[in-house]
Amino acid sequence: MPMNWKAGGLFLGLVFFLAVLLVKPIGVSTQFVILDGILGDVVNTELVTQTEEGYTSTNAYLAKSGGKYAKSVANPLNYSFVFVLAMALGGFTSMRLRGGLGAVERSVPALWRANFGEGPALRYAAVFLGGFIVLYGARLAGGCTSGHMMSGMMQTALSGYIFAAGAFAAAVPVSLILFKKEA
């Protein structure tokens, strides 16, 4: 059974408040870079090295900020990386506690079916491409959707409000164009 949107919003706000109060603002896209670095370090053991000053990398992106990302690659069990793993585990646990995925949740939604047909392959490809574009853009902007919009707006950062306005200004027209037929 889904949570009431008001209760869910209050709960999400509380989680964000506690994260900022106790650790730091929530943002996760950097952890994709860290995962890439971890996999790269397996293939090339000289990708990340420890020096007297800390950590560095032959990859300029991992070496920037005084080797901050290189350090995270060398020691991935930090708050941010564990947080990303915990999000996936939390989603899986929530799904299992409410009885698994029903047939309706596993099927292609009626709105998608009306506009693009029955096959799930196009839907998966579209979701992957959309996620890739958002993540790529977020990394170009030096953050992520949760960092810019959710944490940024919670901290009353002007950039968070600008990002949110831009995200909705793009999402609404694209949705109207893609989903012309109603379910």
mmCIF file of C-alpha atoms in Angstrom:
data_model
loop_
_atom_site.group_PDB
_atom_site.id
_atom_site.type_symbol
_atom_site.label_atom_id
_atom_site.label_comp_id
_atom_site.label_asym_id
_atom_site.label_seq_id
_atom_site.Cartn_x
_atom_site.Cartn_y
_atom_site.Cartn_z
ATOM 1 C CA MET A 1 0.000 0.000 0.000
ATOM 2 C CA PRO A 2 1.517 3.354 -0.969
ATOM 3 C CA MET A 3 2.197 5.980 1.634
ATOM 4 C CA ASN A 4 0.001 9.073 1.701
ATOM 5 C CA TRP A 5 1.772 11.851 -0.229
ATOM 6 C CA LYS A 6 1.602 14.245 2.731
ATOM 7 C CA ALA A 7 3.094 11.723 5.150
ATOM 8 C CA GLY A 8 5.696 10.738 2.542
ATOM 9 C CA GLY A 9 6.666 14.379 1.985
ATOM 10 C CA LEU A 10 7.029 15.015 5.716
ATOM 11 C CA PHE A 11 9.052 11.814 6.126
ATOM 12 C CA LEU A 12 11.328 12.722 3.205
ATOM 13 C CA GLY A 13 11.793 16.233 4.613
ATOM 14 C CA LEU A 14 12.721 14.771 8.010
ATOM 15 C CA VAL A 15 15.269 12.422 6.431
ATOM 16 C CA PHE A 16 16.861 15.292 4.488
ATOM 17 C CA PHE A 17 16.906 17.516 7.581
ATOM 18 C CA LEU A 18 18.584 14.794 9.661
ATOM 19 C CA ALA A 19 21.120 14.091 6.897
ATOM 20 C CA VAL A 20 22.121 17.764 6.727
ATOM 21 C CA LEU A 21 22.120 18.123 10.507
ATOM 22 C CA LEU A 22 24.126 14.973 11.246
ATOM 23 C CA VAL A 23 26.364 14.429 8.213
ATOM 24 C CA LYS A 24 26.001 16.503 5.032
ATOM 25 C CA PRO A 25 23.467 17.313 2.297
ATOM 26 C CA ILE A 26 22.274 14.359 0.245
ATOM 27 C CA GLY A 27 23.720 13.961 -3.246
ATOM 28 C CA VAL A 28 24.671 10.732 -4.966
ATOM 29 C CA SER A 29 25.813 11.206 -8.564
ATOM 30 C CA THR A 30 29.486 11.427 -7.569
ATOM 31 C CA GLN A 31 29.236 7.843 -6.382
ATOM 32 C CA PHE A 32 28.814 6.691 -9.989
ATOM 33 C CA VAL A 33 32.237 8.240 -10.652
ATOM 34 C CA ILE A 34 33.609 6.478 -7.561
ATOM 35 C CA LEU A 35 32.181 3.141 -8.764
ATOM 36 C CA ASP A 36 33.775 3.709 -12.166
ATOM 37 C CA GLY A 37 37.066 4.419 -10.394
ATOM 38 C CA ILE A 38 36.779 1.261 -8.281
ATOM 39 C CA LEU A 39 36.204 -0.839 -11.408
ATOM 40 C CA GLY A 40 39.008 0.985 -13.235
ATOM 41 C CA ASP A 41 41.370 0.399 -10.303
ATOM 42 C CA VAL A 42 40.686 -3.341 -10.540
ATOM 43 C CA VAL A 43 41.766 -3.311 -14.199
ATOM 44 C CA ASN A 44 44.644 -0.832 -13.749
ATOM 45 C CA THR A 45 46.152 -1.055 -10.265
ATOM 46 C CA GLU A 46 48.124 2.148 -10.886
ATOM 47 C CA LEU A 47 44.970 4.245 -11.414
ATOM 48 C CA VAL A 48 44.905 5.355 -7.765
ATOM 49 C CA THR A 49 48.051 5.627 -5.668
ATOM 50 C CA GLN A 50 48.761 6.772 -2.154
ATOM 51 C CA THR A 51 51.366 9.478 -1.665
ATOM 52 C CA GLU A 52 52.735 11.272 1.374
ATOM 53 C CA GLU A 53 50.147 14.037 0.849
ATOM 54 C CA GLY A 54 47.216 11.601 0.463
ATOM 55 C CA TYR A 55 45.808 9.973 -2.640
ATOM 56 C CA THR A 56 46.178 10.817 -6.307
ATOM 57 C CA SER A 57 45.273 9.293 -9.652
ATOM 58 C CA THR A 58 46.503 9.139 -13.210
ATOM 59 C CA ASN A 59 42.929 10.167 -14.087
ATOM 60 C CA ALA A 60 42.639 13.963 -13.827
ATOM 61 C CA TYR A 61 39.021 13.833 -12.632
ATOM 62 C CA LEU A 62 39.819 11.456 -9.772
ATOM 63 C CA ALA A 63 42.911 13.477 -8.862
ATOM 64 C CA LYS A 64 41.097 16.835 -8.622
ATOM 65 C CA SER A 65 40.159 18.443 -5.314
ATOM 66 C CA GLY A 66 43.388 17.293 -3.726
ATOM 67 C CA GLY A 67 42.729 13.640 -4.549
ATOM 68 C CA LYS A 68 39.351 13.579 -2.763
ATOM 69 C CA TYR A 69 37.790 11.258 -5.352
ATOM 70 C CA ALA A 70 40.928 9.106 -5.538
ATOM 71 C CA LYS A 71 40.716 8.655 -1.765
ATOM 72 C CA SER A 72 37.083 7.547 -2.086
ATOM 73 C CA VAL A 73 38.088 5.036 -4.776
ATOM 74 C CA ALA A 74 40.826 3.646 -2.527
ATOM 75 C CA ASN A 75 38.506 3.557 0.514
ATOM 76 C CA PRO A 76 34.967 3.129 -0.846
ATOM 77 C CA LEU A 77 33.304 2.279 2.463
ATOM 78 C CA ASN A 78 32.532 5.912 3.235
ATOM 79 C CA TYR A 79 29.217 7.572 4.084
ATOM 80 C CA SER A 80 28.255 8.527 0.525
ATOM 81 C CA PHE A 81 29.023 5.185 -1.118
ATOM 82 C CA VAL A 82 27.341 3.195 1.643
ATOM 83 C CA PHE A 83 24.360 5.587 1.404
ATOM 84 C CA VAL A 84 23.908 4.711 -2.294
ATOM 85 C CA LEU A 85 24.100 0.986 -1.541
ATOM 86 C CA ALA A 86 21.622 1.471 1.320
ATOM 87 C CA MET A 87 19.163 3.250 -1.019
ATOM 88 C CA ALA A 88 19.093 0.213 -3.317
ATOM 89 C CA LEU A 89 18.812 -2.177 -0.371
ATOM 90 C CA GLY A 90 16.070 -0.022 1.176
ATOM 91 C CA GLY A 91 14.034 -0.047 -2.035
ATOM 92 C CA PHE A 92 14.398 -3.822 -2.341
ATOM 93 C CA THR A 93 13.488 -4.340 1.328
ATOM 94 C CA SER A 94 10.427 -2.087 1.003
ATOM 95 C CA MET A 95 9.248 -4.015 -2.056
ATOM 96 C CA ARG A 96 9.659 -7.349 -0.249
ATOM 97 C CA LEU A 97 7.917 -6.126 2.939
ATOM 98 C CA ARG A 98 4.835 -5.115 0.984
ATOM 99 C CA GLY A 99 4.608 -8.507 -0.690
ATOM 100 C CA GLY A 100 6.757 -8.189 -3.812
ATOM 101 C CA LEU A 101 5.901 -6.819 -7.230
ATOM 102 C CA GLY A 102 2.390 -7.502 -8.449
ATOM 103 C CA ALA A 103 1.477 -8.270 -12.041
ATOM 104 C CA VAL A 104 0.317 -4.677 -12.568
ATOM 105 C CA GLU A 105 3.681 -3.282 -11.437
ATOM 106 C CA ARG A 106 5.566 -5.677 -13.713
ATOM 107 C CA SER A 107 3.487 -4.856 -16.771
ATOM 108 C CA VAL A 108 3.925 -1.941 -19.137
ATOM 109 C CA PRO A 109 1.743 0.937 -17.816
ATOM 110 C CA ALA A 110 -1.420 1.763 -19.758
ATOM 111 C CA LEU A 111 -0.212 5.283 -20.652
ATOM 112 C CA TRP A 112 3.012 3.897 -22.147
ATOM 113 C CA ARG A 113 1.082 1.117 -23.931
ATOM 114 C CA ALA A 114 -1.318 3.651 -25.505
ATOM 115 C CA ASN A 115 1.555 5.732 -26.879
ATOM 116 C CA PHE A 116 4.308 3.211 -27.637
ATOM 117 C CA GLY A 117 2.866 -0.326 -27.608
ATOM 118 C CA GLU A 118 3.213 -3.437 -25.484
ATOM 119 C CA GLY A 119 6.927 -4.215 -25.718
ATOM 120 C CA PRO A 120 9.007 -3.381 -22.656
ATOM 121 C CA ALA A 121 12.305 -3.109 -24.614
ATOM 122 C CA LEU A 122 11.587 0.426 -25.870
ATOM 123 C CA ARG A 123 10.531 1.471 -22.368
ATOM 124 C CA TYR A 124 13.750 0.139 -20.834
ATOM 125 C CA ALA A 125 15.820 1.839 -23.526
ATOM 126 C CA ALA A 126 14.001 5.156 -23.007
ATOM 127 C CA VAL A 127 14.413 4.986 -19.234
ATOM 128 C CA PHE A 128 18.116 4.184 -19.571
ATOM 129 C CA LEU A 129 18.687 6.981 -22.097
ATOM 130 C CA GLY A 130 16.736 9.497 -20.005
ATOM 131 C CA GLY A 131 18.640 8.528 -16.859
ATOM 132 C CA PHE A 132 21.956 8.750 -18.704
ATOM 133 C CA ILE A 133 21.157 12.234 -20.040
ATOM 134 C CA VAL A 134 20.103 13.501 -16.594
ATOM 135 C CA LEU A 135 23.171 12.011 -14.906
ATOM 136 C CA TYR A 136 25.517 13.334 -17.592
ATOM 137 C CA GLY A 137 24.008 16.814 -17.346
ATOM 138 C CA ALA A 138 24.129 16.725 -13.568
ATOM 139 C CA ARG A 139 27.815 15.815 -13.596
ATOM 140 C CA LEU A 140 28.515 18.622 -16.086
ATOM 141 C CA ALA A 141 26.801 20.994 -13.658
ATOM 142 C CA GLY A 142 28.958 19.709 -10.792
ATOM 143 C CA GLY A 143 26.219 17.949 -8.855
ATOM 144 C CA CYS A 144 23.185 15.770 -9.162
ATOM 145 C CA THR A 145 19.433 16.093 -9.156
ATOM 146 C CA SER A 146 19.148 15.315 -5.463
ATOM 147 C CA GLY A 147 22.064 17.583 -4.625
ATOM 148 C CA HIS A 148 20.927 20.512 -6.773
ATOM 149 C CA MET A 149 17.174 20.356 -6.386
ATOM 150 C CA MET A 150 16.319 18.624 -3.129
ATOM 151 C CA SER A 151 19.286 19.482 -0.919
ATOM 152 C CA GLY A 152 19.832 22.808 -2.662
ATOM 153 C CA MET A 153 16.257 23.987 -2.221
ATOM 154 C CA MET A 154 16.195 22.755 1.376
ATOM 155 C CA GLN A 155 19.214 24.962 2.071
ATOM 156 C CA THR A 156 17.539 27.834 0.152
ATOM 157 C CA ALA A 157 20.307 27.884 -2.458
ATOM 158 C CA LEU A 158 19.366 29.943 -5.507
ATOM 159 C CA SER A 159 20.983 27.305 -7.758
ATOM 160 C CA GLY A 160 18.583 24.682 -6.366
ATOM 161 C CA TYR A 161 15.547 26.759 -7.314
ATOM 162 C CA ILE A 162 16.969 27.506 -10.764
ATOM 163 C CA PHE A 163 17.701 23.815 -11.356
ATOM 164 C CA ALA A 164 14.186 22.804 -10.212
ATOM 165 C CA ALA A 165 12.574 25.385 -12.501
ATOM 166 C CA GLY A 166 14.721 24.186 -15.420
ATOM 167 C CA ALA A 167 13.962 20.527 -14.719
ATOM 168 C CA PHE A 168 10.216 21.118 -14.705
ATOM 169 C CA ALA A 169 10.390 23.530 -17.653
ATOM 170 C CA ALA A 170 11.958 20.679 -19.660
ATOM 171 C CA ALA A 171 10.007 17.732 -18.211
ATOM 172 C CA VAL A 172 6.478 19.052 -18.662
ATOM 173 C CA PRO A 173 6.703 19.861 -22.402
ATOM 174 C CA VAL A 174 8.614 16.640 -23.147
ATOM 175 C CA SER A 175 5.920 14.629 -21.342
ATOM 176 C CA LEU A 176 3.165 16.420 -23.241
ATOM 177 C CA ILE A 177 4.931 15.683 -26.539
ATOM 178 C CA LEU A 178 5.686 12.036 -25.767
ATOM 179 C CA PHE A 179 2.361 11.100 -24.192
ATOM 180 C CA LYS A 180 -0.204 12.587 -26.585
ATOM 181 C CA LYS A 181 -2.671 9.707 -26.207
ATOM 182 C CA GLU A 182 -4.401 9.158 -22.885
ATOM 183 C CA ALA A 183 -4.647 5.696 -21.358
#
